PDB file of C-alpha atoms in Angstrom:
ATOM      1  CA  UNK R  18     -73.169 261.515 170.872  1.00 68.00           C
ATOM      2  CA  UNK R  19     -75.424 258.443 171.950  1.00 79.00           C
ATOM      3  CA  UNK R  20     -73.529 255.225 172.327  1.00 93.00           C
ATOM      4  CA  UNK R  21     -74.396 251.857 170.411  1.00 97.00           C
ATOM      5  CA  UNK R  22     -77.743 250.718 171.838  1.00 97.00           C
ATOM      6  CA  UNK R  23     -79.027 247.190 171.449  1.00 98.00           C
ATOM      7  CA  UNK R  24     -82.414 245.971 172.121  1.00 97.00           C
ATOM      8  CA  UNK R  25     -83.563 243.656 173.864  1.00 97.00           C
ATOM      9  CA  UNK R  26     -81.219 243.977 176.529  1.00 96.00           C
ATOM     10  CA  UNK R  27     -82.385 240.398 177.608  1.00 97.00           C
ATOM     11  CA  UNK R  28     -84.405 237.554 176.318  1.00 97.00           C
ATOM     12  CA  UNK R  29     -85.463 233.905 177.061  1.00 97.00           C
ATOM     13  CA  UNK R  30     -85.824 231.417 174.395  1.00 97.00           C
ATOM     14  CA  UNK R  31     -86.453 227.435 174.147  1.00 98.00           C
ATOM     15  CA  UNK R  32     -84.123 225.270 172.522  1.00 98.00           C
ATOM     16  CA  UNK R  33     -84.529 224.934 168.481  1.00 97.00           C
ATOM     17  CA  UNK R  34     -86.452 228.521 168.342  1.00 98.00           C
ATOM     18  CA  UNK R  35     -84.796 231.251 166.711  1.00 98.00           C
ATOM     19  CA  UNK R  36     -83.778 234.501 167.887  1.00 98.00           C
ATOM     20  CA  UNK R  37     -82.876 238.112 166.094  1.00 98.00           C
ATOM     21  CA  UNK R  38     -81.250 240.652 168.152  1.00 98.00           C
ATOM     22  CA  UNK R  39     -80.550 244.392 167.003  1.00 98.00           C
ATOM     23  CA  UNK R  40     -77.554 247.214 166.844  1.00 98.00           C
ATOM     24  CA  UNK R  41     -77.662 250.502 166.376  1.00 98.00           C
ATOM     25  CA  UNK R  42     -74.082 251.965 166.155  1.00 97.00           C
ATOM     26  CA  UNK R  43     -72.907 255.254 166.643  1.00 96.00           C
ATOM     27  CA  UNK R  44     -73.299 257.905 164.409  1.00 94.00           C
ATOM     28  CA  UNK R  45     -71.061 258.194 162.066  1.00 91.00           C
ATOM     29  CA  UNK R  46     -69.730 254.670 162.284  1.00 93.00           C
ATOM     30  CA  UNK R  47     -69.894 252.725 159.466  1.00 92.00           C
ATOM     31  CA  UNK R  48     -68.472 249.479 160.616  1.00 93.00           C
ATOM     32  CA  UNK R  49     -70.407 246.932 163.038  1.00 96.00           C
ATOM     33  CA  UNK R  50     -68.990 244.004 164.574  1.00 96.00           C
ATOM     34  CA  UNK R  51     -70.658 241.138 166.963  1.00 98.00           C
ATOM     35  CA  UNK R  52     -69.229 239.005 169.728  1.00 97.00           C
ATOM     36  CA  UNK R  53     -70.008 236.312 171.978  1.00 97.00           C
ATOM     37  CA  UNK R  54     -69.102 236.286 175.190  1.00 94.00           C
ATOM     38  CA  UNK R  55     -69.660 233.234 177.434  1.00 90.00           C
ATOM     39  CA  UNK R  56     -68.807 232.775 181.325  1.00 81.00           C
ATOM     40  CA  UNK R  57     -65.096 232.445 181.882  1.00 71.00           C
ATOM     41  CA  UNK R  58     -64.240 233.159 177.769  1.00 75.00           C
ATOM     42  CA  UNK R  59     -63.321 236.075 175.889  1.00 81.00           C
ATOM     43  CA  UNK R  60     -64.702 237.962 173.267  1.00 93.00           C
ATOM     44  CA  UNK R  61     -65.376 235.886 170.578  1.00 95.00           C
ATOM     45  CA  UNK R  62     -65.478 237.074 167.556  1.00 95.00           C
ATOM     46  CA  UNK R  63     -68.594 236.554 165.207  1.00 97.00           C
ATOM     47  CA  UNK R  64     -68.808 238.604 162.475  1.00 94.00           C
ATOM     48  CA  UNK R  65     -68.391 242.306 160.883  1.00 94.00           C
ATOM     49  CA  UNK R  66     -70.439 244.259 158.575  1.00 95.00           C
ATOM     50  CA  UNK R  67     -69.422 247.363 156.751  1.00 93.00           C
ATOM     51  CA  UNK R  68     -71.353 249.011 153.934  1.00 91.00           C
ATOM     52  CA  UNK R  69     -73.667 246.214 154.224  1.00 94.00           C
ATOM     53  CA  UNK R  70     -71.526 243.606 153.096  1.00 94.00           C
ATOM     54  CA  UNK R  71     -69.931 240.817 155.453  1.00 92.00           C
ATOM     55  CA  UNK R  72     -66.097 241.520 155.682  1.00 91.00           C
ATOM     56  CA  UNK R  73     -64.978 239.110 158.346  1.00 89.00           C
ATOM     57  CA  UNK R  74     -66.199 236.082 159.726  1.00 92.00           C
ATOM     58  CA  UNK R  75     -65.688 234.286 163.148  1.00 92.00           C
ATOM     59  CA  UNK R  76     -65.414 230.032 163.478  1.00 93.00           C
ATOM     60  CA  UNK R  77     -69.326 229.835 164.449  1.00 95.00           C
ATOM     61  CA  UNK R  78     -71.892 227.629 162.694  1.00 96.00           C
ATOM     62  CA  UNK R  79     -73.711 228.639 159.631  1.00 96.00           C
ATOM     63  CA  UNK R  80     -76.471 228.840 162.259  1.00 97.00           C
ATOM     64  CA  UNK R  81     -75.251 232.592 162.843  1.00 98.00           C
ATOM     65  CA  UNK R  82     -76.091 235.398 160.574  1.00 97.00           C
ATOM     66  CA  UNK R  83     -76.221 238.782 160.190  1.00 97.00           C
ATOM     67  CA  UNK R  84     -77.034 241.823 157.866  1.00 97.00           C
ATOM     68  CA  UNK R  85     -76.759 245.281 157.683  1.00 97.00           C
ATOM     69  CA  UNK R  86     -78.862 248.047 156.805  1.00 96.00           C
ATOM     70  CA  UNK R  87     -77.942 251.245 154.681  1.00 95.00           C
ATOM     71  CA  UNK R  88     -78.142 253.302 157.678  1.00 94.00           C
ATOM     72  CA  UNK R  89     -75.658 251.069 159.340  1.00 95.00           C
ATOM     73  CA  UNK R  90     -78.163 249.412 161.757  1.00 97.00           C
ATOM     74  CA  UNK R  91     -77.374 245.885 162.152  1.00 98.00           C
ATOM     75  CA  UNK R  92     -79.151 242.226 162.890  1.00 98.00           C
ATOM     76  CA  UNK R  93     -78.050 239.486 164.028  1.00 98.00           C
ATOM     77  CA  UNK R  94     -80.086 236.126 164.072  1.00 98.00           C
ATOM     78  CA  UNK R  95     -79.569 232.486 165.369  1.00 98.00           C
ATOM     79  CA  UNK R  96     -81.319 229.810 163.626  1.00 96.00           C
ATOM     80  CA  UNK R  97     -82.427 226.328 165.585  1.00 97.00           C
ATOM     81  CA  UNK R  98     -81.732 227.573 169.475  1.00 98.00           C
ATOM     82  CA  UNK R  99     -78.894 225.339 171.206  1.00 97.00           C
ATOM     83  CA  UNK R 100     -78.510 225.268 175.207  1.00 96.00           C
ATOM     84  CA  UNK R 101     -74.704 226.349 174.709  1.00 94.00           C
ATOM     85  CA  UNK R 102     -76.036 229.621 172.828  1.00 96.00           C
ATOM     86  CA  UNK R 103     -77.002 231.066 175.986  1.00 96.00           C
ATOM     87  CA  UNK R 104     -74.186 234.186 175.903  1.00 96.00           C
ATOM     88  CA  UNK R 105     -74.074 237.929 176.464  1.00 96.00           C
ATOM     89  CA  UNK R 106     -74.169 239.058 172.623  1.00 97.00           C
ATOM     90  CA  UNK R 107     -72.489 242.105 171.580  1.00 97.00           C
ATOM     91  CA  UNK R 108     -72.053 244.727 169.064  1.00 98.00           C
ATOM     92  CA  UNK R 109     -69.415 246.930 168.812  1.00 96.00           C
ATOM     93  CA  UNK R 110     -69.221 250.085 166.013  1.00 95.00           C
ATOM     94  CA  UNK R 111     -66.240 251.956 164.556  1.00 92.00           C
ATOM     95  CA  UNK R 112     -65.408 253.949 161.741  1.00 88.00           C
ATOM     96  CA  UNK R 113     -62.811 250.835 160.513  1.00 74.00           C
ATOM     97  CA  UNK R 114     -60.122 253.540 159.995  1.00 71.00           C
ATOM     98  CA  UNK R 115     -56.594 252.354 160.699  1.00 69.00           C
ATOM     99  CA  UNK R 116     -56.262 251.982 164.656  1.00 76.00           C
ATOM    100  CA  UNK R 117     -59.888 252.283 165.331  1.00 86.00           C
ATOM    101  CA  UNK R 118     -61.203 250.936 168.763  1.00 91.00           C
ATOM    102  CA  UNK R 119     -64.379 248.900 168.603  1.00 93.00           C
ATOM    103  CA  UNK R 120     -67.460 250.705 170.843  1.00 95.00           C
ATOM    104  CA  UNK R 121     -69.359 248.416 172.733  1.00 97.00           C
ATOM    105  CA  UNK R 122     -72.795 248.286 173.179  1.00 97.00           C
ATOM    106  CA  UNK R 123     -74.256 246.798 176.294  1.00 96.00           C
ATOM    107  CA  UNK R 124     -75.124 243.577 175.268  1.00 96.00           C
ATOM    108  CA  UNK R 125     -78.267 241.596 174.988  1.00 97.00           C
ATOM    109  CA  UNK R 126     -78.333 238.570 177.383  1.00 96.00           C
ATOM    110  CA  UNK R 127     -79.926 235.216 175.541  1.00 97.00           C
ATOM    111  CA  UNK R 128     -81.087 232.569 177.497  1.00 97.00           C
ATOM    112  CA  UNK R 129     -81.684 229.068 175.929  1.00 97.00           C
ATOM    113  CA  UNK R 130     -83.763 226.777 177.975  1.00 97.00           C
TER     114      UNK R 130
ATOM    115  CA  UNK J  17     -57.227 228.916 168.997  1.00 66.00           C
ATOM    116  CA  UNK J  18     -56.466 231.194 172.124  1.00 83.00           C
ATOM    117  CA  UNK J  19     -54.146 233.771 170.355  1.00 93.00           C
ATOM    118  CA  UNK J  20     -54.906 236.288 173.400  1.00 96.00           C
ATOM    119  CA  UNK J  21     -54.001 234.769 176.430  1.00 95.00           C
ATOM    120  CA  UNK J  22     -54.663 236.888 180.150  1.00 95.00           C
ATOM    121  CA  UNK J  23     -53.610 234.380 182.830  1.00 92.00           C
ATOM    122  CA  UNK J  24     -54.256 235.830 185.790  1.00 95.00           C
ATOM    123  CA  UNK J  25     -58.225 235.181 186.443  1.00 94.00           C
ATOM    124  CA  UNK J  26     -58.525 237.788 189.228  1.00 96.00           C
ATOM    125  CA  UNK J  27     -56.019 240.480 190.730  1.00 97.00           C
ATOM    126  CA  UNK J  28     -56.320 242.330 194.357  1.00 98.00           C
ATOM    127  CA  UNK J  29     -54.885 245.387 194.941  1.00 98.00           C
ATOM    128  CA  UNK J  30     -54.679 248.253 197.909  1.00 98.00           C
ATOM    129  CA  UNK J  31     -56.470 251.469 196.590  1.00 97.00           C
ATOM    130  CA  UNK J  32     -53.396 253.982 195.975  1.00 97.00           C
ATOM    131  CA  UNK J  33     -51.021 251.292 195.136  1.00 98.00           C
ATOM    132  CA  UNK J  34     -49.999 250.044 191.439  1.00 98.00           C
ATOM    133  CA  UNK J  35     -52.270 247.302 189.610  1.00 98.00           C
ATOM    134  CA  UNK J  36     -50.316 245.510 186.814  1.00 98.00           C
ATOM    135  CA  UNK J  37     -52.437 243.608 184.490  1.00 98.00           C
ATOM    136  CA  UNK J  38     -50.597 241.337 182.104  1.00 98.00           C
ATOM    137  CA  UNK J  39     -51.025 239.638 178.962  1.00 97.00           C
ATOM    138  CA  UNK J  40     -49.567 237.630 175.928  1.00 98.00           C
ATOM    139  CA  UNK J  41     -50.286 237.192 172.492  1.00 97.00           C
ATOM    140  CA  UNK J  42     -49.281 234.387 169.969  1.00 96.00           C
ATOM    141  CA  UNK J  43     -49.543 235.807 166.416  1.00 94.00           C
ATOM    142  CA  UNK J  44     -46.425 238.130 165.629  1.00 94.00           C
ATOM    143  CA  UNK J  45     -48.741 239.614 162.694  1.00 93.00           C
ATOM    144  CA  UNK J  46     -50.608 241.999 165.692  1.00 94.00           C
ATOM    145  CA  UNK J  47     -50.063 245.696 165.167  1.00 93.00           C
ATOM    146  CA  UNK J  48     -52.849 246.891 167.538  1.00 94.00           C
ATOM    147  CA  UNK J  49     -53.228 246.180 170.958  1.00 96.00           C
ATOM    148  CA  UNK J  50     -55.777 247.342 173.119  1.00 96.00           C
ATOM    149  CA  UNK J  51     -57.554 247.344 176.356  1.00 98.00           C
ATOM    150  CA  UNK J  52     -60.834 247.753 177.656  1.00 98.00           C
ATOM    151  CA  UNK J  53     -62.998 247.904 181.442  1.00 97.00           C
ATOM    152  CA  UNK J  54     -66.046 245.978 181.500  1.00 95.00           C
ATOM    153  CA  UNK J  55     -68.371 246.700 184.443  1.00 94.00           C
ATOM    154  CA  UNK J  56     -71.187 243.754 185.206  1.00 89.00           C
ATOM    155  CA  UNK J  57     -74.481 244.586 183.252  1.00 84.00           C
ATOM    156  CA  UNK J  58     -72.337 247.017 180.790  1.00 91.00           C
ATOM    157  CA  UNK J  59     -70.681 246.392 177.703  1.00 94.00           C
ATOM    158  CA  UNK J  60     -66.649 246.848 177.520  1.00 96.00           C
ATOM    159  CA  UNK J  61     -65.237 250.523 177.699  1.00 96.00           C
ATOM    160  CA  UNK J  62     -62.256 251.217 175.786  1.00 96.00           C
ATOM    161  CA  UNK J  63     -59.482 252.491 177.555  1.00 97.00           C
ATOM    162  CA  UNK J  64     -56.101 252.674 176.047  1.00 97.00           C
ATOM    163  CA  UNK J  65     -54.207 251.502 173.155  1.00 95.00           C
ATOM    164  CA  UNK J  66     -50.844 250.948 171.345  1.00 96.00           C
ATOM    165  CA  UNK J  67     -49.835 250.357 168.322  1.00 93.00           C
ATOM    166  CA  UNK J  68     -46.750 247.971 167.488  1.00 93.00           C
ATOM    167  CA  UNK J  69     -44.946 251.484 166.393  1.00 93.00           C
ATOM    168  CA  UNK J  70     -44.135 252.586 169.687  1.00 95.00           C
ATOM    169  CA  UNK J  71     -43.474 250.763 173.456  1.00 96.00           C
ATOM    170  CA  UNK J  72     -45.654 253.100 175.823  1.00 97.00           C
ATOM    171  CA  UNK J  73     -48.654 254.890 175.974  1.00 97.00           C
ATOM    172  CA  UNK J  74     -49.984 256.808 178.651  1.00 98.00           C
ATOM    173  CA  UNK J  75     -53.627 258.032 179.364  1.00 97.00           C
ATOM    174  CA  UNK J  76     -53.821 259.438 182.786  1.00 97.00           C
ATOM    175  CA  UNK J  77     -53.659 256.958 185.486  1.00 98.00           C
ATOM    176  CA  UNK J  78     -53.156 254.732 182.809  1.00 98.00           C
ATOM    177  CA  UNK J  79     -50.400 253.596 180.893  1.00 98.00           C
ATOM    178  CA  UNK J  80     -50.051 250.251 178.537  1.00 98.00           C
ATOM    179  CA  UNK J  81     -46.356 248.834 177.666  1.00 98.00           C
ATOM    180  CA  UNK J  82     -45.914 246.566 174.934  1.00 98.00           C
ATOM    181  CA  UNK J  83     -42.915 244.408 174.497  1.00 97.00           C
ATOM    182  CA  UNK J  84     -42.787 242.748 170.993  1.00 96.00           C
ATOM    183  CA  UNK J  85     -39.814 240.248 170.929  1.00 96.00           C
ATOM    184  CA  UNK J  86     -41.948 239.128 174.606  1.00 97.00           C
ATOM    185  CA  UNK J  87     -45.328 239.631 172.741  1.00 97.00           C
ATOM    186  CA  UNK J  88     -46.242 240.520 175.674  1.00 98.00           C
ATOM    187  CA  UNK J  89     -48.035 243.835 176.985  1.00 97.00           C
ATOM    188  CA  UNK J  90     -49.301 245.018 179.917  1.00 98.00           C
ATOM    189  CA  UNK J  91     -51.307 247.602 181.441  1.00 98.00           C
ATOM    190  CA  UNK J  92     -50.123 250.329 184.632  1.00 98.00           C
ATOM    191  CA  UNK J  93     -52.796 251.655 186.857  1.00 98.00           C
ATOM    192  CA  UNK J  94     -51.792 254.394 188.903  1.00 97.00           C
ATOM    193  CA  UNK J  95     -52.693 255.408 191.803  1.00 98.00           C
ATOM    194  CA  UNK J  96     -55.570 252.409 191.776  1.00 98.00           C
ATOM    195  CA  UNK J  97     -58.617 253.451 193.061  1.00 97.00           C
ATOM    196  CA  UNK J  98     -62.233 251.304 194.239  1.00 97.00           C
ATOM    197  CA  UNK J  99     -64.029 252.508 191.187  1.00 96.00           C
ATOM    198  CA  UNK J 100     -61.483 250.628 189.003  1.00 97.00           C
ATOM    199  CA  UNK J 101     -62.469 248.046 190.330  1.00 97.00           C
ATOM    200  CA  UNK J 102     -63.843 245.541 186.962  1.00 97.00           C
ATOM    201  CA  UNK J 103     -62.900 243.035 184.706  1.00 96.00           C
ATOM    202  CA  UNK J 104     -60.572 244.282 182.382  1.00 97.00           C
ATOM    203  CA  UNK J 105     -59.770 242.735 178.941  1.00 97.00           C
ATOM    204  CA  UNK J 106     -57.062 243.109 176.378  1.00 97.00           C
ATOM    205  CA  UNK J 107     -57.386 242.708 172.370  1.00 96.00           C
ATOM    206  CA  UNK J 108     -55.614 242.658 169.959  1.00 96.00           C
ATOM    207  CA  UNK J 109     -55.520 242.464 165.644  1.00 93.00           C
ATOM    208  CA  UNK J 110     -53.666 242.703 162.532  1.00 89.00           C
ATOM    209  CA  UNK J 111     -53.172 245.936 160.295  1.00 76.00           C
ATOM    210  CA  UNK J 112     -56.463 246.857 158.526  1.00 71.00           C
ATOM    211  CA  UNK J 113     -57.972 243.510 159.695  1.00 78.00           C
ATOM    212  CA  UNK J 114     -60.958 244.831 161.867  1.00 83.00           C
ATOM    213  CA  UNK J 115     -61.524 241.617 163.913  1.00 90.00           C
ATOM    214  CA  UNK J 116     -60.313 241.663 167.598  1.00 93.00           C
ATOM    215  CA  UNK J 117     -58.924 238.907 169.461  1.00 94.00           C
ATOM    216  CA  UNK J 118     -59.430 239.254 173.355  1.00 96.00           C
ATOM    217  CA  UNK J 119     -58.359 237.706 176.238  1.00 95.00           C
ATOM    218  CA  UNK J 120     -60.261 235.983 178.874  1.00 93.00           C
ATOM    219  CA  UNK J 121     -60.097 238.934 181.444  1.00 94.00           C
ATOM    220  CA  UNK J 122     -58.370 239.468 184.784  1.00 96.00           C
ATOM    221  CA  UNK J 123     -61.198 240.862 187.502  1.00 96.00           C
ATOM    222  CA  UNK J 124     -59.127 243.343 189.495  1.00 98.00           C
ATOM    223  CA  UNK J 125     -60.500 244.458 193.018  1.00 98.00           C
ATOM    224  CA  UNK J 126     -59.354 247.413 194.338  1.00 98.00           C
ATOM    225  CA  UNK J 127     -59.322 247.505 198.409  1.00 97.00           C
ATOM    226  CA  UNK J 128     -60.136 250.982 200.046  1.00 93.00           C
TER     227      UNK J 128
END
């Protein structure tokens, strides 16, 4: 079964552009979840999508949004670039089941200059 | 609102010998506890979990203990080896709640 893929894997941006980065989950999975992780934090938790509808929602800025597709496939976008948005971004599927680990994808690595 | 705490940073270990990684959580509500390996360049891997049903799970070389009236749970590596060498993370949420709270990570290097 392939993994969660998520494209790009890296990307370099200037400071009030926007970005849109894409998931893939696994097959199967029906539930897709995104996460920020900067140097020395956790996980932080963004947002989740399942049946295309927006079920939770992290503390971020309105500036962060996501959708997803009917075949599960997921975007995420950030609006008006900030130097402190510069992260490893990533997705993570599941099938939302009771005790369901999240899958991780490999991340895509934004830069904000 | 750190809910997830991991305070150990970084952890060094002998290769055959025991790594203990440790963590705490604030919020009694957790059920579901988690943890996961995260190589540079790589997204986590999930490795073990436990549910607030039961005090031990074991995996292998791996086993995760959770003590609720501590909230605290930890994770046994045994025997360690170099290619467990990583950052390793635990999460953790609330029953039918699918958002994950994680920890800042403990890197753990594993001597040969």
């Amino acid at each position: 079964k392939a993994g969660v893929t998520q494209t790009p894997r890296y990307l370099i941006k200037t400071r009030g552009q926007q970005v849109t980065l894409s998931c893939s989950p696994i097959s199967g999975h029906r539930s897709v979840s995104w996460y920020q992780q900067t140097p020395g934090q956790g996980l932080q938790f963004l947002f989740e999508y399942f049946s295309e509808t927006q079920r939770n929602k992290g503390n971020f800025p309105g500036r962060f949004s996501g959708r997803q597709f009917s075949n599960s496939r997921s975007e995420m976008n950030v609006s008006t670039l900030e130097l402190g948005d510069s992260a490893l971004y990533l997705c993570a599927s599941s099938v939302r089941g009771f005790n369901s680990p999240l899958h991780f994808g490999n991340g895509t690595r934004l830069t904000v200059t | 609102d750190q809910q997830v705490k991991q305070n150990s940073p970084s952890l060094s270990v002998q290769e055959g010998r025991i790594s203990i990684l440790n963590c705490d959580y604030t919020n009694s509500m957790f059920d579901y506890f988690l943890w996961y390996k995260k190589y540079p360049a790589e997204g986590p891997t999930f490795l073990i979990s436990i549910s607030s049903i039961k005090d031990k799970n074991e995996d292998g070389r791996f086993t995760v203990f959770l003590n609720k009236s501590a909230k605290h749970l930890s994770l046994h590596i045994v025997p360690s080896q170099p290619g467990d060498s990583a950052v390793y993370f635990c999460a953790a949420s609330r029953y039918n709640f699918n958002k994950f709270y994680f920890g800042s990570g403990t890197k753990l290097n594993v001597k040969p």
